[in-house]
XYZ file of C-alpha atoms in Angstrom:
334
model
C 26.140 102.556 -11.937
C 26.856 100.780 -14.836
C 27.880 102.103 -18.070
C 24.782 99.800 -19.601
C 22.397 100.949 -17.033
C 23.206 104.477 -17.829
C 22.558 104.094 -21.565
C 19.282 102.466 -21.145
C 17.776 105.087 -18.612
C 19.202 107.494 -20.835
C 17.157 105.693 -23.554
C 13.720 105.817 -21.660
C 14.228 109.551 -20.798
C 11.126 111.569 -21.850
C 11.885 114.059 -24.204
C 11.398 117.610 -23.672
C 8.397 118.729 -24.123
C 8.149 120.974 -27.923
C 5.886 123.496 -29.491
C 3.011 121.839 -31.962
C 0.944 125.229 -32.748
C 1.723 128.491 -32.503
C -0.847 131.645 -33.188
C 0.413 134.750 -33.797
C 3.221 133.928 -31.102
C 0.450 134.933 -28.127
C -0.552 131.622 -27.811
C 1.976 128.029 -28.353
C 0.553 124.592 -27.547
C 2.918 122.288 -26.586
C 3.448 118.097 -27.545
C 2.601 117.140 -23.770
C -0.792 119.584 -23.735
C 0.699 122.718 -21.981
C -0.164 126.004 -23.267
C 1.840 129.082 -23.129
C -0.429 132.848 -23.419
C 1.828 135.741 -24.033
C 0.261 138.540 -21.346
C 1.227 141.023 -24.455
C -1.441 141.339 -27.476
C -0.386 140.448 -30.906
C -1.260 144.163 -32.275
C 1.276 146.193 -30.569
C 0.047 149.660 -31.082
C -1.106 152.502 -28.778
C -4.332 153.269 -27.206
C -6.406 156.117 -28.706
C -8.075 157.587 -25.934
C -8.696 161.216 -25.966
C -11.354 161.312 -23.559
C -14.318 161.574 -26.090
C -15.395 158.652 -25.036
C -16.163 156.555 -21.965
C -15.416 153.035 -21.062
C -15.699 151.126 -17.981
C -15.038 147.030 -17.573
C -18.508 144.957 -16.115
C -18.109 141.494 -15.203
C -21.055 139.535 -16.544
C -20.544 136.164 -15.842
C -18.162 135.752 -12.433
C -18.303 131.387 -12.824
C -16.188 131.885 -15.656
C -14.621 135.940 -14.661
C -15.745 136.719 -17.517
C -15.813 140.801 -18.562
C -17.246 143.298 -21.177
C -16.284 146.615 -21.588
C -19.001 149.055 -21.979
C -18.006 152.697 -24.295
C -20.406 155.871 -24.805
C -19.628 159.088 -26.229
C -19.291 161.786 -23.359
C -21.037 164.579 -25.330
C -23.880 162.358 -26.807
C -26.468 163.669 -29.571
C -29.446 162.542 -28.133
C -30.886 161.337 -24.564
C -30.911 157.867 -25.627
C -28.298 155.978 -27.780
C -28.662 152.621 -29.485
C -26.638 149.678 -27.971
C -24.110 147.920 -30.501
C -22.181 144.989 -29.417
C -18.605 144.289 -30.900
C -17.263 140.780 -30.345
C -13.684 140.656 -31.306
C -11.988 138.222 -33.208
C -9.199 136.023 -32.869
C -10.014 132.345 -34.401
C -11.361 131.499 -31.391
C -8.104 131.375 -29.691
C -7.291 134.487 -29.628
C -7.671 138.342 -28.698
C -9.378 140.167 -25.988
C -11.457 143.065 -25.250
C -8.395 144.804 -23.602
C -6.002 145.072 -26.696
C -5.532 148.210 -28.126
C -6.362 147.310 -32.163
C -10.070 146.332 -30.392
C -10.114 149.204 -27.417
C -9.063 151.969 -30.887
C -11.847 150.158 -32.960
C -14.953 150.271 -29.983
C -13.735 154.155 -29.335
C -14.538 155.304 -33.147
C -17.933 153.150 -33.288
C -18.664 154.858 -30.144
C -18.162 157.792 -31.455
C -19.128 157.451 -35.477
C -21.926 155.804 -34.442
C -23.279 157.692 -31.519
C -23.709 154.159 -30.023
C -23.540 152.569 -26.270
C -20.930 149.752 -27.668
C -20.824 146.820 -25.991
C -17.089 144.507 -26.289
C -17.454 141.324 -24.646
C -14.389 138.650 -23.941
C -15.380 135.100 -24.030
C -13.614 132.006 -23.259
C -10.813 130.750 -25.869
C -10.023 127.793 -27.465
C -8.400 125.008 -26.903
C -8.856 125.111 -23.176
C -12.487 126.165 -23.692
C -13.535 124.301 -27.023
C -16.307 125.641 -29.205
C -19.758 125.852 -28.329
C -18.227 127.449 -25.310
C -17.527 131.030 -27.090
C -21.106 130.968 -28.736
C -22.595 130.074 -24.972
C -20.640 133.003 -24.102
C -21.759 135.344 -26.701
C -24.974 134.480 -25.179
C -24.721 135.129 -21.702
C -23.323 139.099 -22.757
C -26.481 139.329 -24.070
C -28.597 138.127 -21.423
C -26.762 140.132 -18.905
C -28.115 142.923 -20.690
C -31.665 141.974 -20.595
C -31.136 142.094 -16.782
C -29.573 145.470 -16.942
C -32.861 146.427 -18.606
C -35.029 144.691 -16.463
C -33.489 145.683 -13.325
C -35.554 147.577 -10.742
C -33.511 147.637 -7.973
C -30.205 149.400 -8.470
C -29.985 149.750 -12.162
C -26.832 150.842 -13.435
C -27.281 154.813 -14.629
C -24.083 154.374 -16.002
C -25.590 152.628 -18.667
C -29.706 152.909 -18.072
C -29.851 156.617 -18.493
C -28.451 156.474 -21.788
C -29.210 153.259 -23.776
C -32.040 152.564 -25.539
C -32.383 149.142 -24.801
C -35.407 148.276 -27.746
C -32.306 149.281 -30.402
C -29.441 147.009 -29.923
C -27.616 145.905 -32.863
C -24.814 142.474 -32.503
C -21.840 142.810 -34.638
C -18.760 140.553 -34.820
C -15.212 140.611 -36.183
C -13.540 137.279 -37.730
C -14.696 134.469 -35.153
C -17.084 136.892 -33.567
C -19.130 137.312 -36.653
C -19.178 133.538 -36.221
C -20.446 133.960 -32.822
C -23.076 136.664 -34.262
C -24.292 134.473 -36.733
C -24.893 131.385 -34.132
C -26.664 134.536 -32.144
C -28.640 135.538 -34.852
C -30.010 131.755 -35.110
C -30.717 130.990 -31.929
C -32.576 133.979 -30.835
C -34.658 134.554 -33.673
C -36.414 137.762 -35.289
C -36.517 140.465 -32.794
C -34.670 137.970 -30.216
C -38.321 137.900 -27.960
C -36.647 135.752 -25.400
C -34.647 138.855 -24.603
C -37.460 141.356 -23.660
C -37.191 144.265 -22.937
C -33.849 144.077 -24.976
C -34.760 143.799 -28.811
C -32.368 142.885 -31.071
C -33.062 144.708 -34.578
C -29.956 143.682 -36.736
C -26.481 142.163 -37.010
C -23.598 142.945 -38.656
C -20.890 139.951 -39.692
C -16.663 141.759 -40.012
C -15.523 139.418 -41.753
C -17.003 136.207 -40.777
C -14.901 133.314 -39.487
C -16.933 130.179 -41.249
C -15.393 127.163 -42.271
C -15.877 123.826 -44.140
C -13.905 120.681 -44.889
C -13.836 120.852 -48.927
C -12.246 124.529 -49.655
C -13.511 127.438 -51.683
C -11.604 128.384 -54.794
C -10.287 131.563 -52.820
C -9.048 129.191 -49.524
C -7.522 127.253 -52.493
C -5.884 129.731 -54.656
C -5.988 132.928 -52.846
C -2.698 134.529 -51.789
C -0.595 132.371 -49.809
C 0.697 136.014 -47.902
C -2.382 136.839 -46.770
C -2.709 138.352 -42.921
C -4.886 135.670 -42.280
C -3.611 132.715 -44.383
C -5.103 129.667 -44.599
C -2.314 127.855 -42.747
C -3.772 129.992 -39.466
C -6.823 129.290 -40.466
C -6.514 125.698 -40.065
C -4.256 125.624 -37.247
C -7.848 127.929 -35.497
C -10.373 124.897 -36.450
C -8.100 122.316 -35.290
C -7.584 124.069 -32.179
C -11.215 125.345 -31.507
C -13.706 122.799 -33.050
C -15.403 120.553 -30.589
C -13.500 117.132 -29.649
C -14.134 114.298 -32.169
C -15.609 117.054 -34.781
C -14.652 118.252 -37.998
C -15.332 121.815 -40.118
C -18.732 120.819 -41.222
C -20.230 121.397 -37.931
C -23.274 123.302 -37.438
C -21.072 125.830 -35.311
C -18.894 126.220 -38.369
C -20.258 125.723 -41.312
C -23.555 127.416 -41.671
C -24.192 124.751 -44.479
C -23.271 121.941 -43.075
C -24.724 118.523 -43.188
C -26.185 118.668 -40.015
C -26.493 122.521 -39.806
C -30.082 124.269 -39.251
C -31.964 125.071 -42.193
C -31.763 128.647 -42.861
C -34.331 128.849 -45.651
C -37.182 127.798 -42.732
C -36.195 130.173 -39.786
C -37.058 133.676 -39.582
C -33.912 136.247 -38.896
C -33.793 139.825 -38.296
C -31.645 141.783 -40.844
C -27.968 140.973 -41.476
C -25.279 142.883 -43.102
C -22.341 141.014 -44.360
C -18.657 142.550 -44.474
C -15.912 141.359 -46.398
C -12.325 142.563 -47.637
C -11.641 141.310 -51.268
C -8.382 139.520 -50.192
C -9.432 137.664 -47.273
C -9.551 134.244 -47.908
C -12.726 133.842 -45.934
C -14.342 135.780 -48.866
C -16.068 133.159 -50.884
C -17.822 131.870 -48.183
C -18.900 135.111 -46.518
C -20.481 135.724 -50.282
C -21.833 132.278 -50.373
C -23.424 133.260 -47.119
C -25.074 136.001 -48.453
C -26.250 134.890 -51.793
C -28.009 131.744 -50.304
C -30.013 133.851 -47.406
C -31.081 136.680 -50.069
C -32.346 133.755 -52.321
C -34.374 132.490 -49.483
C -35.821 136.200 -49.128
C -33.745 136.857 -45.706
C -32.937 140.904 -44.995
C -29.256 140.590 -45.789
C -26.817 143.017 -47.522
C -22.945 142.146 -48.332
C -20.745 144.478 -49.112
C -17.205 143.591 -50.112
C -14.147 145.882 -50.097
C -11.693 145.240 -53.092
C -8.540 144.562 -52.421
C -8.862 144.960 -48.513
C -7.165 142.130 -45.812
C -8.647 140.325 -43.436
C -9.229 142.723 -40.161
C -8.474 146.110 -42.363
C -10.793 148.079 -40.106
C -9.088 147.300 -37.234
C -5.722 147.365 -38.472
C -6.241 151.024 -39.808
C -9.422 152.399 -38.897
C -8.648 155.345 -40.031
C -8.344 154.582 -43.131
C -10.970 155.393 -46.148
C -11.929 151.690 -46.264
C -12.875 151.471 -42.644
C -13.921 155.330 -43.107
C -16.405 154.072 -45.739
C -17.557 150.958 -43.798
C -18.659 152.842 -40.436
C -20.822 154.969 -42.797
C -22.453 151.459 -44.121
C -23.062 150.686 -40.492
C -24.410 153.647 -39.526
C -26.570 153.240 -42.388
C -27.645 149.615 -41.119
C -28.537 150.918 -37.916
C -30.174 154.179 -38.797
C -32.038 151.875 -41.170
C -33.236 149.289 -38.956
C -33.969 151.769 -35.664
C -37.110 153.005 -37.599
């Protein structure tokens, strides 16, 4: 071979492929549309399980193998517990129902509460774009309504001891996103769902976005645990193709989102850490739906992160915010 011919297929040689987004290093897209997943979480931190509770894994939609874990308190204070569904976070792109920060966090509100709790996995982002998490979302909850409707072979497990007229749908980060989309498409005591009646929904934190920035996005601190360099780097990787932050999925005041003011919703609470960058439009969230006379409370916590319940849930913070949930639900149950 010529020197000259050597040069020039050196020339045309495709480069190597290289990384283009990284999350939390679980999760690396690369230039030619591979995508790495780290089989380790991004919480490294041990699992608190002393027994006080129980947990089992369900698979609830086998097209996709998709699984929820179901939790209930082994000594429980009454014959029939109220069902309370935790969808974890993770920008979309992100997290499971296995890792230990969301396995620690389901075994205190099974036990604080005195709950059946409910952690669903859905698909992520970008292999599975958005709406794909919110259809998800959905399905958990309809394979409830068949657990409750189920005559032949019900599961005891879980029959015997929830009560399936007082279920509660709560999210953290992108799955108070998801809870949100929930709490719009199903309506005010979610009939479509009968027997399974949805009385309430709590929002950790939610993940809702926008293409002009809030003053917090803007200015907040550029070290926060969820800065808004990951924040963007989530939207572009999540948002459907061709789509921007304004959409309905996203932005719950978007140009071409539903209007709130007309629909009727069953009660929301609204949680927010005074740090986290998704603050101002968790509060904006809040504010508009209690001026349109929707059941909504937000509380914020100063000075907490993004995620602090999770992070430490034994904290006073988190201590403090299962009592407001508790609250919510004892509330509501009535």
């Amino acid at each position: 071979m010529s020197s000259s011919t050597a040069e020039g297929n050196a020339s045309t040689a495709t480069p190597p492929p290289h990384e283009v987004e990284n999350c939390r290093g679980v999760l690396r897209v690369y230039s030619d549309g591979s995508i790495w997943r780290s089989e380790k979480p991004s919480f490294e931190m041990a699992v608190q399980d002393d027994g006080s509770v129980l947990w089992k894994d369900v698979v609830f939609d086998a097209k996709h193998g998709l699984q929820l874990r179901l939790y209930k308190p082994a000594k429980p204070s009454s014959s029939k517990l109220p069902i309370f569904y935790y969808i974890h976070g993770g920008g979309f792109c992100i997290g499971s129902r296995t890792w230990p920060n969301c396995q620690n966090y389901c075994f205190k509100l099974a036990s604080q509460l005195q709950a059946v709790i409910i952690s669903p996995d859905y698909r992520l982002a970008p292999e599975n774009r958005l709406p794909a998490a919110i259809e998800d979302g959905y399905l958990a909850l309809k394979w409830l309504q068949a657990e409750a409707a189920a005559r032949e072979e019900p599961d005891a497990w879980l029959t015997d001891v929830a009560d399936f007229s007082r279920v509660f749908v709560s999210g953290d980060s992108a799955g108070g996103n998801i809870a949100h989309n929930l709490a719009v498409r199903l309506g005010v005591d979610s009939p479509e769902l009968a027997p399974v009646r949805v009385r309430g929904y709590v929002y950790l934190a939610p993940f809702f976005g926008g293409t002009v920035r809030t003053k917090f996005e803007a200015e907040g601190p550029k070290d926060a645990f969820l800065n808004i360099e990951l924040i963007d780097r989530f939207w572009r990787l999540s948002i459907p193709e061709g789509e921007n932050c304004d959409d309905p999925i996203v932005n719950p005041f978007g140009p071409k989102s539903p209007n709130l003011e007309s629909m009727d919703l069953s009660p929301i609470l609204v949680i927010v850490g005074g740090s986290d960058l998704l603050r101002d439009r968790a509060e904006e969230y809040a504010s508009q739906l209690k001026k349109w006379g929707k059941k909504i409370e937000y509380v914020e916590f100063e000075v907490q992160q993004h995620g602090f319940f999770t992070i430490n849930p034994d904290s006073q913070p988190a201590q403090h915010l299962m009592l407001i949930i508790n609250k919510f639900i004892q509330h509501y149950s009535l």
